[in-house]
Amino acid sequence: MNEATTEAERHALLERLFAAFNRHDADGVMACFTPGIVFDTAAGPEAHGRRLTGQESVRAAFVAVWTDMPDVAWTVSRHTLAGERATSEWLFTGTRADGGRVAVEGVDLFVFDGPLIARKSAFRKDRPVQAA
């Protein structure tokens, strides 16, 4: 970790990131990521999920989640930092258009590049959608 980016600053960045997720604030989320952000989604056709690269595609993915589940939220239970890496544990909740409820625990693995996040890999439990 360079002197300009302390563990406390990275922790604060994670707090800002999840606050922006929960405000559905695309600009706030993107401000936490490097221009070349790589995001491996929780689900997708590859072993790593679906890989999105660059702010435009990552922004579109989060806007789609906020649009599909207008009440979606991530309730963070813990951030753990270790040098250039971090984990965030959370509960993901939201209501789908058909009224089904999603409530699953998950974790993000992060890699920092200086003061910003360069990589995000999401993992979450595979729980059936709950009846409306």
PDB file of C-alpha atoms in Angstrom, residues 59-111:
ATOM      1  CA  ARG A  59     -22.415   1.348 -14.772  1.00  0.00           C
ATOM      2  CA  ALA A  60     -25.011  -0.213 -17.097  1.00  0.00           C
ATOM      3  CA  ALA A  61     -25.060  -3.417 -15.031  1.00  0.00           C
ATOM      4  CA  PHE A  62     -25.819  -1.571 -11.795  1.00  0.00           C
ATOM      5  CA  VAL A  63     -28.426   0.672 -13.422  1.00  0.00           C
ATOM      6  CA  ALA A  64     -30.127  -2.502 -14.698  1.00  0.00           C
ATOM      7  CA  VAL A  65     -30.225  -3.991 -11.171  1.00  0.00           C
ATOM      8  CA  TRP A  66     -31.652  -0.752  -9.733  1.00  0.00           C
ATOM      9  CA  THR A  67     -34.246  -0.645 -12.525  1.00  0.00           C
ATOM     10  CA  ASP A  68     -35.246  -4.303 -12.150  1.00  0.00           C
ATOM     11  CA  MET A  69     -35.448  -4.097  -8.343  1.00  0.00           C
ATOM     12  CA  PRO A  70     -36.173  -0.489  -7.318  1.00  0.00           C
ATOM     13  CA  ASP A  71     -35.874  -1.344  -3.613  1.00  0.00           C
ATOM     14  CA  VAL A  72     -32.614  -3.306  -3.915  1.00  0.00           C
ATOM     15  CA  ALA A  73     -30.137  -2.790  -1.072  1.00  0.00           C
ATOM     16  CA  TRP A  74     -26.867  -4.168   0.216  1.00  0.00           C
ATOM     17  CA  THR A  75     -26.626  -4.281   4.018  1.00  0.00           C
ATOM     18  CA  VAL A  76     -22.934  -4.590   4.857  1.00  0.00           C
ATOM     19  CA  SER A  77     -21.952  -6.573   7.918  1.00  0.00           C
ATOM     20  CA  ARG A  78     -18.176  -6.244   7.561  1.00  0.00           C
ATOM     21  CA  HIS A  79     -15.299  -4.921   5.463  1.00  0.00           C
ATOM     22  CA  THR A  80     -11.947  -6.673   5.859  1.00  0.00           C
ATOM     23  CA  LEU A  81      -8.817  -5.147   4.365  1.00  0.00           C
ATOM     24  CA  ALA A  82      -5.437  -6.741   3.669  1.00  0.00           C
ATOM     25  CA  GLY A  83      -3.010  -4.574   1.724  1.00  0.00           C
ATOM     26  CA  GLU A  84      -4.210  -4.191  -1.877  1.00  0.00           C
ATOM     27  CA  ARG A  85      -7.204  -6.476  -1.269  1.00  0.00           C
ATOM     28  CA  ALA A  86     -10.482  -6.297   0.635  1.00  0.00           C
ATOM     29  CA  THR A  87     -13.646  -8.271   1.227  1.00  0.00           C
ATOM     30  CA  SER A  88     -17.100  -6.930   1.983  1.00  0.00           C
ATOM     31  CA  GLU A  89     -19.776  -9.204   3.450  1.00  0.00           C
ATOM     32  CA  TRP A  90     -23.393  -8.200   2.882  1.00  0.00           C
ATOM     33  CA  LEU A  91     -27.058  -9.131   2.694  1.00  0.00           C
ATOM     34  CA  PHE A  92     -28.575  -8.418  -0.732  1.00  0.00           C
ATOM     35  CA  THR A  93     -32.328  -7.754  -0.675  1.00  0.00           C
ATOM     36  CA  GLY A  94     -34.819  -6.640  -3.283  1.00  0.00           C
ATOM     37  CA  THR A  95     -38.191  -7.193  -4.888  1.00  0.00           C
ATOM     38  CA  ARG A  96     -38.459  -8.381  -8.485  1.00  0.00           C
ATOM     39  CA  ALA A  97     -41.079  -7.084 -10.940  1.00  0.00           C
ATOM     40  CA  ASP A  98     -43.140 -10.255 -10.379  1.00  0.00           C
ATOM     41  CA  GLY A  99     -43.237  -9.505  -6.635  1.00  0.00           C
ATOM     42  CA  GLY A 100     -40.773 -12.225  -5.694  1.00  0.00           C
ATOM     43  CA  ARG A 101     -38.348 -11.311  -2.901  1.00  0.00           C
ATOM     44  CA  VAL A 102     -34.623 -11.873  -3.034  1.00  0.00           C
ATOM     45  CA  ALA A 103     -32.695 -12.027   0.253  1.00  0.00           C
ATOM     46  CA  VAL A 104     -29.253 -13.629   0.066  1.00  0.00           C
ATOM     47  CA  GLU A 105     -25.926 -13.262   1.785  1.00  0.00           C
ATOM     48  CA  GLY A 106     -22.874 -12.549  -0.307  1.00  0.00           C
ATOM     49  CA  VAL A 107     -19.368 -11.227  -0.438  1.00  0.00           C
ATOM     50  CA  ASP A 108     -17.358  -9.024  -2.774  1.00  0.00           C
ATOM     51  CA  LEU A 109     -13.636  -9.480  -3.306  1.00  0.00           C
ATOM     52  CA  PHE A 110     -11.877  -6.227  -4.206  1.00  0.00           C
ATOM     53  CA  VAL A 111      -8.440  -5.346  -5.556  1.00  0.00           C
TER      54      VAL A 111
END
